Short mmCIF file of C-alpha atoms in Angstrom, two decimals:
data_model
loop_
_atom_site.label_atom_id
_atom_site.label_comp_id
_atom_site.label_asym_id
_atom_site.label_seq_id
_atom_site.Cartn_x
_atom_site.Cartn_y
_atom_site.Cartn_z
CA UNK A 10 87.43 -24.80 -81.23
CA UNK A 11 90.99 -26.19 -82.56
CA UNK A 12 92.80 -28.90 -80.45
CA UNK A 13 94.97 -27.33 -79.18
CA UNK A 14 97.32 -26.56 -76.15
CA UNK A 15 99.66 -23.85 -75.26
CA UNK A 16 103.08 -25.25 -73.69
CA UNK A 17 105.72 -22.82 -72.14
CA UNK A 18 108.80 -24.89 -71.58
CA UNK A 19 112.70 -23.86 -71.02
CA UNK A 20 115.01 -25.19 -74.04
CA UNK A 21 118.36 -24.99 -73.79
CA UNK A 22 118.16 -21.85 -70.95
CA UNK A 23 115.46 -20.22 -72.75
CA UNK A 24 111.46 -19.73 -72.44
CA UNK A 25 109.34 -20.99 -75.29
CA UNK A 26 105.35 -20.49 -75.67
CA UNK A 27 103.97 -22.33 -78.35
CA UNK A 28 100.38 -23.39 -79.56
CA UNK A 29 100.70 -27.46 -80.10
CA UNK A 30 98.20 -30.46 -81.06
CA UNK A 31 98.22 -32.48 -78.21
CA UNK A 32 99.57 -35.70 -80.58
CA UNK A 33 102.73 -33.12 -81.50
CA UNK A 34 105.46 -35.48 -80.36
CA UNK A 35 109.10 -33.83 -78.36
CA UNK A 36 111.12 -34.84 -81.22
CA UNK A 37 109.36 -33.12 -83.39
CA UNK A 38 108.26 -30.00 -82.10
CA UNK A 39 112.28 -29.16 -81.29
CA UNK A 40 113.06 -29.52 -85.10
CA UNK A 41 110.25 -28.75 -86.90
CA UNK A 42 108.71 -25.71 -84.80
CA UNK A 43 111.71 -24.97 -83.37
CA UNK A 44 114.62 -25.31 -85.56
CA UNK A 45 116.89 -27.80 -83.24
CA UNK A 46 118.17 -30.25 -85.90
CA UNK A 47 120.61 -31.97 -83.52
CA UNK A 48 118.15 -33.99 -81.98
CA UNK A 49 117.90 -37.01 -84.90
CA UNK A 50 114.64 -39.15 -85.45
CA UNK A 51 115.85 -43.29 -86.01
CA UNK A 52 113.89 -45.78 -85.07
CA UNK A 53 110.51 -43.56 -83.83
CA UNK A 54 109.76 -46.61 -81.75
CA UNK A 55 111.71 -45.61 -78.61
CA UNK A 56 114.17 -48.17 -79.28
CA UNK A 57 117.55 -46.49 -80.99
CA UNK A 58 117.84 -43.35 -78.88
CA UNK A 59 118.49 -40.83 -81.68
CA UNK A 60 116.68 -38.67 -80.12
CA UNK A 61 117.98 -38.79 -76.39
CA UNK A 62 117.28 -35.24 -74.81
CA UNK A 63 117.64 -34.31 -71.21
CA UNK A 64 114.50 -33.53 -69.63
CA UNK A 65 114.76 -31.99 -65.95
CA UNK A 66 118.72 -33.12 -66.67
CA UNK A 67 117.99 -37.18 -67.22
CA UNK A 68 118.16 -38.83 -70.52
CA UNK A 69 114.81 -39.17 -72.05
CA UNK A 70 113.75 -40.04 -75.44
CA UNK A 71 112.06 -37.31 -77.21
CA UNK A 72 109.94 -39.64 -79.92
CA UNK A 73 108.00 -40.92 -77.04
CA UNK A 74 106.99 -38.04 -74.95
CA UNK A 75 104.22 -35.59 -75.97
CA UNK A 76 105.39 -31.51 -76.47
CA UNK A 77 102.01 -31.19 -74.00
CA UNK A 78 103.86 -33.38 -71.28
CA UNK A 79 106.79 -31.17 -70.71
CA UNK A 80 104.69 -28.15 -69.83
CA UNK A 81 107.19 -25.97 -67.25
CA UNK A 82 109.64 -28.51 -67.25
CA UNK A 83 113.50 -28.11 -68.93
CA UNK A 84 114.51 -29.79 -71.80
CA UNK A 85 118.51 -29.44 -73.21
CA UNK A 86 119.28 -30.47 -76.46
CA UNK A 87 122.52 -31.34 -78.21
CA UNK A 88 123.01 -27.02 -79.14
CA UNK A 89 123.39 -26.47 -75.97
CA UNK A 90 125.89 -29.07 -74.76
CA UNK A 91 129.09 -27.12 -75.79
CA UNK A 92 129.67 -23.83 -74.04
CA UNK A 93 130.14 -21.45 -77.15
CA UNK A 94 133.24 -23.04 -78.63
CA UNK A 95 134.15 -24.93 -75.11
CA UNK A 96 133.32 -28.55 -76.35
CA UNK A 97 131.73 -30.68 -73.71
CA UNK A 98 134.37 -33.22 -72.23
CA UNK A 99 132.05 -35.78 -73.95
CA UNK A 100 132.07 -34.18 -76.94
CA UNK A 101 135.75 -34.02 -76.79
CA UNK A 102 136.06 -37.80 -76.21
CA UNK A 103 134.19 -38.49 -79.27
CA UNK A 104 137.20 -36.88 -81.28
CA UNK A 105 139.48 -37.67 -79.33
CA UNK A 106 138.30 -41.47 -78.81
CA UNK A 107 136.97 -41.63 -82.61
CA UNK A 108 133.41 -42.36 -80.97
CA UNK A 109 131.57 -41.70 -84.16
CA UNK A 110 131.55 -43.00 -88.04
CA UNK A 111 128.62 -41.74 -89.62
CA UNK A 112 127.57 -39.77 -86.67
CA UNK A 113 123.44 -40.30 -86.83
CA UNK A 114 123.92 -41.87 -83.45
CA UNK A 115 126.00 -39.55 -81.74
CA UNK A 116 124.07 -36.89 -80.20
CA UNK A 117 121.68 -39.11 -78.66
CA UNK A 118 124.91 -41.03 -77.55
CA UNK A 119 126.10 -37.58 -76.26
CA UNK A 120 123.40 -36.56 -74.59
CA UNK A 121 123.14 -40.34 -72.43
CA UNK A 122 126.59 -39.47 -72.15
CA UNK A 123 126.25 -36.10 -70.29
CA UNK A 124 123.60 -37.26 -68.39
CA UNK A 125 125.52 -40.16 -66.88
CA UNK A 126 128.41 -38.13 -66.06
CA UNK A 127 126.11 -35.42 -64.37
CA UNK A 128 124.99 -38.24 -61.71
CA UNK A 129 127.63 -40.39 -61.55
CA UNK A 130 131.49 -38.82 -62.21
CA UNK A 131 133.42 -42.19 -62.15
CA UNK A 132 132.10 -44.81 -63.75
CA UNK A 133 132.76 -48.15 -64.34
CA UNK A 134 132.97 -49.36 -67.78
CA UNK A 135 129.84 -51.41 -66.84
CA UNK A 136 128.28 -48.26 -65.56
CA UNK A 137 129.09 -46.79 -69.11
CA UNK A 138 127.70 -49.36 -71.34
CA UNK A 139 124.32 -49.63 -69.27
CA UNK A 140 124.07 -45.49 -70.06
CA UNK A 141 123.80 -46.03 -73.52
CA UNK A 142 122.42 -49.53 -73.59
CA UNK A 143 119.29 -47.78 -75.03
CA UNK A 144 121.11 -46.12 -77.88
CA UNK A 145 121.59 -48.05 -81.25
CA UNK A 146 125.15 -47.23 -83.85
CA UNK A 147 124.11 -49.16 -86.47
CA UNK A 148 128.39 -48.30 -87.60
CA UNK A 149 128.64 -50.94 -84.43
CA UNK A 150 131.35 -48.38 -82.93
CA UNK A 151 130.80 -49.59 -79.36
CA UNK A 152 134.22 -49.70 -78.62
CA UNK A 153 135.22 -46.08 -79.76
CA UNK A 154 132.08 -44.59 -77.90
CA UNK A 155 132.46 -46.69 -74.41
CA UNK A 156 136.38 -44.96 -74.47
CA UNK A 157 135.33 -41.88 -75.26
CA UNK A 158 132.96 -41.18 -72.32
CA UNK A 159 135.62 -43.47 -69.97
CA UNK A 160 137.85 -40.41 -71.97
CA UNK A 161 135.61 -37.69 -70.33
CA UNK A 162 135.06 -38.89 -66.65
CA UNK A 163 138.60 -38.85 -66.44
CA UNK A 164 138.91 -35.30 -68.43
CA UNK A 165 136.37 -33.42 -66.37
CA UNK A 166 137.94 -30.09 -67.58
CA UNK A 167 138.03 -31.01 -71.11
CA UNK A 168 141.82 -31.02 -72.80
CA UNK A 169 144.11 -28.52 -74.01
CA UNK A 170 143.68 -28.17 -77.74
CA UNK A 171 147.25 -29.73 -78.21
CA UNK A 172 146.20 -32.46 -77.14
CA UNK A 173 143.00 -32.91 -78.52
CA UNK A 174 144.79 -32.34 -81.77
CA UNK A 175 146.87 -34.97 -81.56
CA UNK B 64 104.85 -42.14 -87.05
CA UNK B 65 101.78 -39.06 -86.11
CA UNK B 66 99.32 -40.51 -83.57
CA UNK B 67 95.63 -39.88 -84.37
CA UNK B 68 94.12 -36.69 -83.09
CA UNK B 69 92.96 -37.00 -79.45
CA UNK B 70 91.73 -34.88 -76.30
CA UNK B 71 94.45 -33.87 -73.54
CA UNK B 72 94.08 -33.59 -70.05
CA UNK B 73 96.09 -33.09 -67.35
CA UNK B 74 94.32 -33.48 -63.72
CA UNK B 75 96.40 -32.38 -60.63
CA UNK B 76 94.73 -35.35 -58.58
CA UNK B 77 93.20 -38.42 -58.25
CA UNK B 78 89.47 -37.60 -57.87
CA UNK B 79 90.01 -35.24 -61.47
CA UNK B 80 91.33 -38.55 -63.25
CA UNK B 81 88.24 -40.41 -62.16
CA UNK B 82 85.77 -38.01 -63.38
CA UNK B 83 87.60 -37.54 -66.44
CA UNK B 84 87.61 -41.21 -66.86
CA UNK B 85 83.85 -41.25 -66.32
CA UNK B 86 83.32 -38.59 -68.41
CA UNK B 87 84.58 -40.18 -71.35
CA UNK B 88 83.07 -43.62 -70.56
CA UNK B 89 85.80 -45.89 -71.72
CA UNK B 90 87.01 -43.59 -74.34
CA UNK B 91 89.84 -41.95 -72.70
CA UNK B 92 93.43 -43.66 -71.40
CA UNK B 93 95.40 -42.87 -69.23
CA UNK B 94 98.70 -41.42 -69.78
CA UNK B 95 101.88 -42.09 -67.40
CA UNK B 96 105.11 -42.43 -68.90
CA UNK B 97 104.03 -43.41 -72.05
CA UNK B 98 106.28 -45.81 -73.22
CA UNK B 99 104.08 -48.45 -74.05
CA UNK B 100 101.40 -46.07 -74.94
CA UNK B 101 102.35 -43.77 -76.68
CA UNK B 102 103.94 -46.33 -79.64
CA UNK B 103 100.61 -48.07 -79.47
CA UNK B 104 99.40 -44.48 -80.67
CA UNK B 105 101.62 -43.97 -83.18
CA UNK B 106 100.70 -47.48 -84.73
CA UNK B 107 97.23 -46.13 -84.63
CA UNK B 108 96.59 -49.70 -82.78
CA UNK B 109 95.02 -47.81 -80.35
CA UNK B 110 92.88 -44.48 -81.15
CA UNK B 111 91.49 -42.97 -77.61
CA UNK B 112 89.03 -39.98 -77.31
CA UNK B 113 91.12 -38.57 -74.99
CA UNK B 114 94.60 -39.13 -72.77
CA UNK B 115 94.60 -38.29 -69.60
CA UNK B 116 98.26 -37.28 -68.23
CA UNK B 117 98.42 -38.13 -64.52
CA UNK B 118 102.07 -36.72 -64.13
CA UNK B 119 101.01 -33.53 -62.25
CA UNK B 120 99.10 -35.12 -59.68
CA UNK B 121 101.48 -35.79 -56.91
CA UNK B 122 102.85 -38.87 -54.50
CA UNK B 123 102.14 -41.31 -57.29
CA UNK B 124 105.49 -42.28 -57.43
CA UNK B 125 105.81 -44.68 -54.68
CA UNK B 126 107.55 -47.85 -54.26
CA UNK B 127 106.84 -49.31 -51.10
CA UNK B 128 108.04 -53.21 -49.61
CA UNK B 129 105.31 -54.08 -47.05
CA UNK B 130 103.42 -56.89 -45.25
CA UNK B 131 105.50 -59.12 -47.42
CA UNK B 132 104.31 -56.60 -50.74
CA UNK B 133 105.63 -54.84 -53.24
CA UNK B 134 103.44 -51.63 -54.04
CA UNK B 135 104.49 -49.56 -57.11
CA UNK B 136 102.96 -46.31 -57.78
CA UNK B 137 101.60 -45.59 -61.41
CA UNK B 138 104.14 -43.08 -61.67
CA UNK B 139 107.19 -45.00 -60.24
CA UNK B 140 109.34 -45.29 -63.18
CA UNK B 141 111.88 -48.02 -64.39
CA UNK B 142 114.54 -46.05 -63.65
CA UNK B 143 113.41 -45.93 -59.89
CA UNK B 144 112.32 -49.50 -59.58
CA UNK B 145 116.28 -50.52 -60.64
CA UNK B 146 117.25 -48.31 -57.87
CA UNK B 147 114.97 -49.20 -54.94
CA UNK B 148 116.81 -51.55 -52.14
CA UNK B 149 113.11 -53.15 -52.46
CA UNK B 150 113.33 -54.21 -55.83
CA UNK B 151 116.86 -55.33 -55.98
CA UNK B 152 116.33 -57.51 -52.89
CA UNK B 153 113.64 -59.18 -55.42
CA UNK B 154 116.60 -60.66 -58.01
CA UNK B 155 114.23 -62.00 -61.03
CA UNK B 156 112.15 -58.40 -60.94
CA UNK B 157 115.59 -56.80 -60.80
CA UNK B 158 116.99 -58.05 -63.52
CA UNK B 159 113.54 -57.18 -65.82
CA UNK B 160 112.99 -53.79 -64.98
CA UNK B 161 117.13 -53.43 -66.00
CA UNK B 162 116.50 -54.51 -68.91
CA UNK B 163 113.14 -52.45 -70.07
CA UNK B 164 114.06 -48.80 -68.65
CA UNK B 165 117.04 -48.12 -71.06
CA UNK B 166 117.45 -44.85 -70.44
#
């Protein structure tokens, strides 16, 4: 009899059911079986946060989690933090904050981001950099990524294009 | 980093943990969180029969202060330890569990 399990899980809204070794790690079973590139691999020692995911809505990192853990729970990966076109206000702070060089960070960043802002709306700046004190930018862009969540706790709607654009 | 093939189980209580554990005499581990685990696995420094995931049995995730005590459950996690008025009344074990739950 193959090792294996069957996992039904929600990603990103939707129902999955697939059959996985047990040793099949998060990270892997979102981009390899099911397409979601967004979520990076770095370090694959739990340590850089590349691969931050939400799992029930709190910041988890996918590399160190088993696809057989999260059985009827609710993951959300980086697709599904914009609304269509709608960019999250993170996301939005990023560009507007230039919180990203080469960018390999950034949706793990994003996605401690989110889940700080879910929990706690205002935060301090020490309140920021604690939220992604277990995500690594090897760029060393600290500075750009701290302002651009500060950015979005103070833009909870986002910002007009204009002045995004600018 | 693939960990080496193992068994998976996931008991709903305390009593199917302990017969698991018997059943594999030695050969299974137990699985909480998994964050000192699980890179262990991928290392290959450690190659169990089996895991067993405790996650789905419930009210392991206690933190209780008593009789001069500190009682953690195995499923309490950093996260909640940084949080609890217990722990943060305790400043050394404060300032350690800040720094290992990252996320």
């Amino acid at each position: 009899m193959p090792n294996t399990h069957q996992v039904t899980l929600a990603v990103n809204g939707e129902s999955v059911t697939r059959e996985v070794e047990p040793r099949q790690l998060l990270v892997y079973f979102l981009r390899d079986q099911l397409g979601l590139t967004g979520t990076h691999v770095g370090c694959d020692t739990s340590q850089c946060g590349a691969c931050t995911i939400h799992l029930n809505g709190k910041a988890v990192k996918s590399c160190t989690i088993l696809a057989v853990q999260v059985e009827g729970q609710q993951v959300t990966t980086i697709e599904a933090i914009a609304k269509g076109d709608q960019l999250d206000p993170v996301q939005e702070g990023f560009r507007v904050k230039h919180g990203l060089q080469c960018g390999y960070c950034t949706p793990g960043m994003i996605m401690s981001g989110t889940a700080l802002l879910a929990e706690n709306p205002h935060p301090s700046e020490a309140d920021v950099r604690h939220a992604i004190d277990g995500n690594l930018c090897r760029c060393t862009g600290y500075h750009g990524i701290v302002e651009a969540i500060k950015w979005a706790a103070e833009h909870p709607e986002g910002a007009p294009r204009a002045e995004v654009a600018s | 980093m693939i960990p080496a093939e193992f068994e998976y189980h996931a008991p709903t209580s305390v009593q199917q943990a302990i017969d698991l554990l018997k059943q594999y005499d030695g050969e299974a581990k137990i699985l909480a969180g998994g964050h000192s685990l699980l890179p262990l696995l991928k290392l290959r420094f450690l190659q169990p029969a089996a895991l067993i995931d405790i996650a789905r049995i419930p009210n392991l995730d206690y933190i209780r202060a008593a009789d001069g005590k500190l009682i953690v459950g195995a499923l309490a996690t950093y996260n909640a330890l940084e949080r609890s008025e217990a722990v943060q009344r305790l400043g050394v074990l404060h300032d350690v569990v800040q720094q290992v739950g990252d996320v």
